[in-house]
Short mmCIF file of C-alpha atoms and ligand atoms in Angstrom, two decimals:
data_model
loop_
_atom_site.label_atom_id
_atom_site.label_comp_id
_atom_site.label_asym_id
_atom_site.label_seq_id
_atom_site.Cartn_x
_atom_site.Cartn_y
_atom_site.Cartn_z
CA UNK A 1 158.41 61.65 68.57
CA UNK A 2 159.79 61.97 72.07
CA UNK A 3 157.74 61.61 75.25
CA UNK A 4 159.40 62.47 78.56
CA UNK A 5 157.60 61.45 81.72
CA UNK A 6 158.25 62.75 85.24
CA UNK A 7 157.18 60.37 87.98
CA UNK A 8 157.78 59.55 91.65
CA UNK A 9 157.19 55.86 90.87
CA UNK A 10 159.19 55.31 87.67
CA UNK A 11 159.06 51.54 88.17
CA UNK A 12 155.34 51.66 87.36
CA UNK A 13 156.21 52.74 83.83
CA UNK A 14 158.83 50.14 83.00
CA UNK A 15 156.41 47.43 81.86
CA UNK A 16 154.00 49.15 79.49
CA UNK A 17 156.65 50.38 77.05
CA UNK A 18 158.80 47.25 76.98
CA UNK A 19 156.45 44.94 75.08
CA UNK A 20 154.53 44.51 71.88
CA UNK A 21 153.75 47.57 69.75
CA UNK A 22 155.30 50.16 72.11
CA UNK A 23 158.53 48.17 72.21
CA UNK A 24 158.56 47.93 68.43
CA UNK A 25 157.99 51.68 68.12
CA UNK A 26 160.94 52.35 70.42
CA UNK A 27 163.18 49.74 68.77
CA UNK A 28 162.49 51.27 65.36
CA UNK A 29 163.39 54.71 66.72
CA UNK A 30 159.96 56.12 65.90
CA UNK A 31 159.06 56.76 69.53
CA UNK A 32 161.47 57.68 72.29
CA UNK A 33 160.12 57.39 75.84
CA UNK A 34 162.23 58.65 78.75
CA UNK A 35 161.20 58.28 82.35
CA UNK A 36 162.60 60.68 84.94
CA UNK A 37 162.47 60.09 88.68
CA UNK A 38 161.26 63.24 90.42
CA UNK A 39 163.31 62.32 93.49
CA UNK A 40 166.47 62.99 91.45
CA UNK A 41 165.46 66.66 91.32
CA UNK A 42 164.79 67.38 94.99
CA UNK A 43 167.27 68.99 97.35
CA UNK A 44 165.23 68.14 100.45
CA UNK A 45 166.53 65.52 102.89
CA UNK A 46 165.50 61.90 102.32
CA UNK A 47 164.54 62.78 98.72
CA UNK A 48 161.33 64.39 99.92
CA UNK A 49 159.00 65.57 97.14
CA UNK A 50 155.69 66.17 98.95
CA UNK A 51 154.44 68.06 101.99
CA UNK A 52 151.27 68.89 103.95
CA UNK A 53 148.85 71.27 102.28
CA UNK A 54 148.49 74.83 103.46
CA UNK A 55 145.09 75.39 105.02
CA UNK A 56 144.96 71.88 106.39
CA UNK A 57 143.20 68.82 105.08
CA UNK A 58 144.04 65.22 104.42
CA UNK A 59 146.65 64.24 101.87
CA UNK A 60 150.05 65.43 100.81
CA UNK A 61 150.79 67.77 97.91
CA UNK A 62 153.77 67.49 95.57
CA UNK A 63 156.09 70.43 96.24
CA UNK A 64 156.82 72.94 93.50
CA UNK A 65 160.64 73.10 93.61
CA UNK A 66 161.50 69.52 92.54
CA UNK A 67 158.93 69.68 89.74
CA UNK A 68 160.15 73.09 88.57
CA UNK A 69 163.76 71.90 88.64
CA UNK A 70 162.89 68.80 86.61
CA UNK A 71 160.83 70.73 84.06
CA UNK A 72 163.47 73.49 83.71
CA UNK A 73 166.28 71.00 83.27
CA UNK A 74 164.44 68.96 80.66
CA UNK A 75 163.25 72.12 78.88
CA UNK A 76 166.85 73.33 78.58
CA UNK A 77 167.52 70.66 75.94
CA UNK A 78 164.03 70.07 74.52
CA UNK A 79 161.41 72.52 73.32
CA UNK A 80 158.22 70.80 74.49
CA UNK A 81 155.12 71.23 72.33
CA UNK A 82 152.95 70.44 75.33
CA UNK A 83 153.56 70.04 79.04
CA UNK A 84 150.78 67.72 80.14
CA UNK A 85 149.62 67.16 83.71
CA UNK A 86 147.64 63.95 84.23
CA UNK A 87 144.77 64.68 86.58
CA UNK A 88 141.16 63.59 87.06
CA UNK A 89 140.04 67.22 86.67
CA UNK A 90 141.60 67.59 83.20
CA UNK A 91 139.87 67.37 79.82
CA UNK A 92 138.68 63.88 79.02
CA UNK A 93 141.11 61.98 76.79
CA UNK A 94 139.67 60.56 73.58
CA UNK A 95 140.73 59.54 70.07
CA UNK A 96 140.52 63.12 68.81
CA UNK A 97 143.08 64.24 71.40
CA UNK A 98 145.25 61.20 70.65
CA UNK A 99 145.23 62.13 66.96
CA UNK A 100 146.19 65.74 67.75
CA UNK A 101 149.01 64.75 70.10
CA UNK A 102 150.38 62.26 67.55
CA UNK A 103 151.25 65.26 65.33
CA UNK A 104 153.50 66.81 67.99
CA UNK A 105 157.22 66.14 68.31
CA UNK A 106 158.03 66.53 71.99
CA UNK A 107 155.71 65.94 74.91
CA UNK A 108 156.41 66.19 78.61
CA UNK A 109 154.01 64.42 80.97
CA UNK A 110 153.85 65.04 84.70
CA UNK A 111 152.37 62.30 86.86
CA UNK A 112 150.70 63.55 90.02
CA UNK A 113 150.44 61.62 93.27
CA UNK A 114 148.85 62.09 96.65
CA UNK A 115 146.49 65.12 96.58
CA UNK A 116 148.06 66.48 93.42
CA UNK A 117 150.74 69.04 92.61
CA UNK A 118 151.18 72.59 93.87
CA UNK A 119 148.87 74.86 91.85
CA UNK A 120 151.75 77.20 90.93
CA UNK A 121 153.31 74.48 88.76
CA UNK A 122 150.02 74.12 86.92
CA UNK A 123 149.79 77.89 86.49
CA UNK A 124 153.34 78.44 85.30
CA UNK A 125 154.30 75.37 83.27
CA UNK A 126 151.40 73.12 82.37
CA UNK A 127 149.86 73.67 78.91
CA UNK A 128 147.35 70.79 78.94
CA UNK A 129 145.59 68.91 81.73
CA UNK A 130 144.25 65.50 80.77
CA UNK A 131 142.06 62.94 82.53
CA UNK A 132 141.63 59.44 81.13
CA UNK A 133 138.20 59.04 82.72
CA UNK A 134 135.91 59.95 85.58
CA UNK A 135 137.59 57.91 88.28
CA UNK A 136 140.58 58.53 90.51
CA UNK A 137 143.80 56.57 90.02
CA UNK A 138 146.46 56.47 92.69
CA UNK A 139 148.81 58.37 90.40
CA UNK A 140 149.16 59.68 86.86
CA UNK A 141 151.49 56.90 85.68
CA UNK A 142 148.82 54.57 84.31
CA UNK A 143 147.19 57.52 82.59
CA UNK A 144 150.55 58.50 81.04
CA UNK A 145 150.96 54.91 79.84
CA UNK A 146 147.46 54.90 78.31
CA UNK A 147 148.08 58.18 76.47
CA UNK A 148 151.55 57.16 75.28
CA UNK A 149 150.15 53.90 73.91
CA UNK A 150 147.16 55.53 72.19
CA UNK A 151 149.40 58.23 70.65
CA UNK A 152 152.40 56.01 69.87
CA UNK A 153 150.44 53.50 67.81
CA UNK A 154 149.29 56.31 65.52
CA UNK A 155 152.82 57.29 64.49
CA UNK A 156 153.58 56.33 60.89
CA UNK A 157 155.53 53.07 60.68
CA UNK A 158 154.56 51.78 64.13
CA UNK A 159 151.76 49.47 63.06
CA UNK A 160 152.65 46.84 60.48
CA UNK A 161 149.66 47.57 58.31
CA UNK A 162 150.04 51.31 57.72
CA UNK A 163 146.33 51.83 57.29
CA UNK A 164 145.04 49.84 60.19
CA UNK A 165 144.91 52.64 62.76
CA UNK A 166 142.61 54.53 60.41
CA UNK A 167 139.99 51.82 60.79
CA UNK A 168 140.10 51.66 64.57
CA UNK A 169 136.98 52.21 66.59
CA UNK A 170 136.35 55.95 67.12
CA UNK A 171 138.41 57.15 64.13
CA UNK A 172 135.17 58.04 62.35
CA UNK A 173 133.04 58.20 65.50
CA UNK A 174 131.96 54.60 64.85
CA UNK A 175 132.75 51.49 66.84
CA UNK A 176 134.58 48.77 64.90
CA UNK A 177 132.58 46.05 63.11
CA UNK A 178 132.94 42.41 64.26
CA UNK A 179 135.97 40.48 63.02
CA UNK A 180 136.46 36.76 62.37
CA UNK A 181 139.38 34.46 61.62
CA UNK A 182 139.81 30.75 60.93
CA UNK A 183 138.12 28.33 61.21
CA UNK A 184 135.15 29.37 59.06
CA UNK A 185 132.93 27.32 61.33
CA UNK A 186 133.45 27.17 65.11
CA UNK A 187 131.21 25.19 67.45
CA UNK A 188 128.41 25.29 64.92
CA UNK A 189 128.75 29.08 64.37
CA UNK A 190 129.58 30.16 60.84
CA UNK A 191 131.43 33.29 59.73
CA UNK A 192 129.03 35.68 57.92
CA UNK A 193 128.85 34.52 54.30
CA UNK A 194 129.67 37.94 52.89
CA UNK A 195 133.17 37.92 54.41
CA UNK A 196 133.95 34.80 52.38
CA UNK A 197 132.52 36.30 49.16
CA UNK A 198 135.78 37.89 47.98
CA UNK A 199 133.83 41.03 46.98
CA UNK A 200 135.68 43.96 48.62
CA UNK A 201 132.96 46.52 47.90
CA UNK A 202 130.21 44.36 49.41
CA UNK A 203 132.44 43.57 52.39
CA UNK A 204 133.13 47.27 52.99
CA UNK A 205 129.42 48.04 52.84
CA UNK A 206 128.64 45.21 55.26
CA UNK A 207 131.32 46.39 57.68
CA UNK A 208 130.05 49.95 57.57
CA UNK A 209 126.46 48.81 58.21
CA UNK A 210 127.62 46.63 61.10
CA UNK A 211 129.66 49.49 62.57
CA UNK A 212 126.65 51.78 62.35
CA UNK A 213 124.33 49.24 63.98
CA UNK A 214 126.74 48.46 66.80
CA UNK A 215 127.36 52.14 67.46
CA UNK A 216 123.60 52.84 67.51
CA UNK A 217 123.15 50.03 70.00
CA UNK A 218 126.13 50.53 72.31
CA UNK A 219 127.18 54.17 71.95
CA UNK A 220 124.43 56.28 70.35
CA UNK A 221 126.14 59.35 71.88
CA UNK A 222 128.94 58.97 69.31
CA UNK A 223 126.49 59.40 66.44
CA UNK A 224 125.06 62.50 68.12
CA UNK A 225 128.58 63.85 68.59
CA UNK A 226 129.07 63.50 64.84
CA UNK A 227 125.96 65.54 64.11
CA UNK A 228 126.97 68.19 66.64
CA UNK A 229 130.45 68.62 65.18
CA UNK A 230 129.19 68.60 61.55
N1 ADE B 301 145.45 60.79 88.09
C1 ADE B 301 144.57 60.25 88.96
N2 ADE B 301 143.43 59.92 88.36
C2 ADE B 301 143.58 60.24 87.03
C3 ADE B 301 142.72 60.16 85.89
N3 ADE B 301 141.51 59.65 85.96
N4 ADE B 301 143.22 60.59 84.71
C4 ADE B 301 144.47 61.10 84.64
N5 ADE B 301 145.30 61.21 85.68
C5 ADE B 301 144.87 60.80 86.87
#
């Protein structure tokens, strides 16, 4: 899978993909992430990419030409399955969307800044608008990093244990059950007996029950979602 990201602050995106699982995915050639600096696509003096908004009002708007030039140039060599604009007024990102995106081959993400991007870019090029939550970030970069991480870890071969992503929280609309490691007793607290029983069926049942209980307690809305989509 290839994810291209257009940003005015490319430095913000250097860290998240250079460590741990994302780094492994890139090193193995399973995930390619390319970051493009929008300022390389402007013809305005001083690498300008934003301007005042028509009609007045506080905040600058990202101009259409540099974005169009960047998107056109990248699209000349890649057929993008989705052109995604990260914005607080997009659809709310969740595991279901991560799963869907993980089946695509080429994604282009556009990180907004300031007041956003000129509406004509959204109208002409953008195929999906995604928010990572009901709060406003100072730019789309962190959202692009969140989505790339959530999608990248689902690609076959990225996680060591091929099946482990399937048991993540949210994959079946349930939160994950509690997990324990050594020592079996820590500060007087013992690991639940059943996990030491060596009985995989009983352990599975216990985990499922725990997941159900925790979801009921912390996120009952997920169980309702399940009923609604059934
Ligand atoms: N850009 C600014 N805020 C954002 C959010 N919550 N999600 C995605 N992109 C954003």
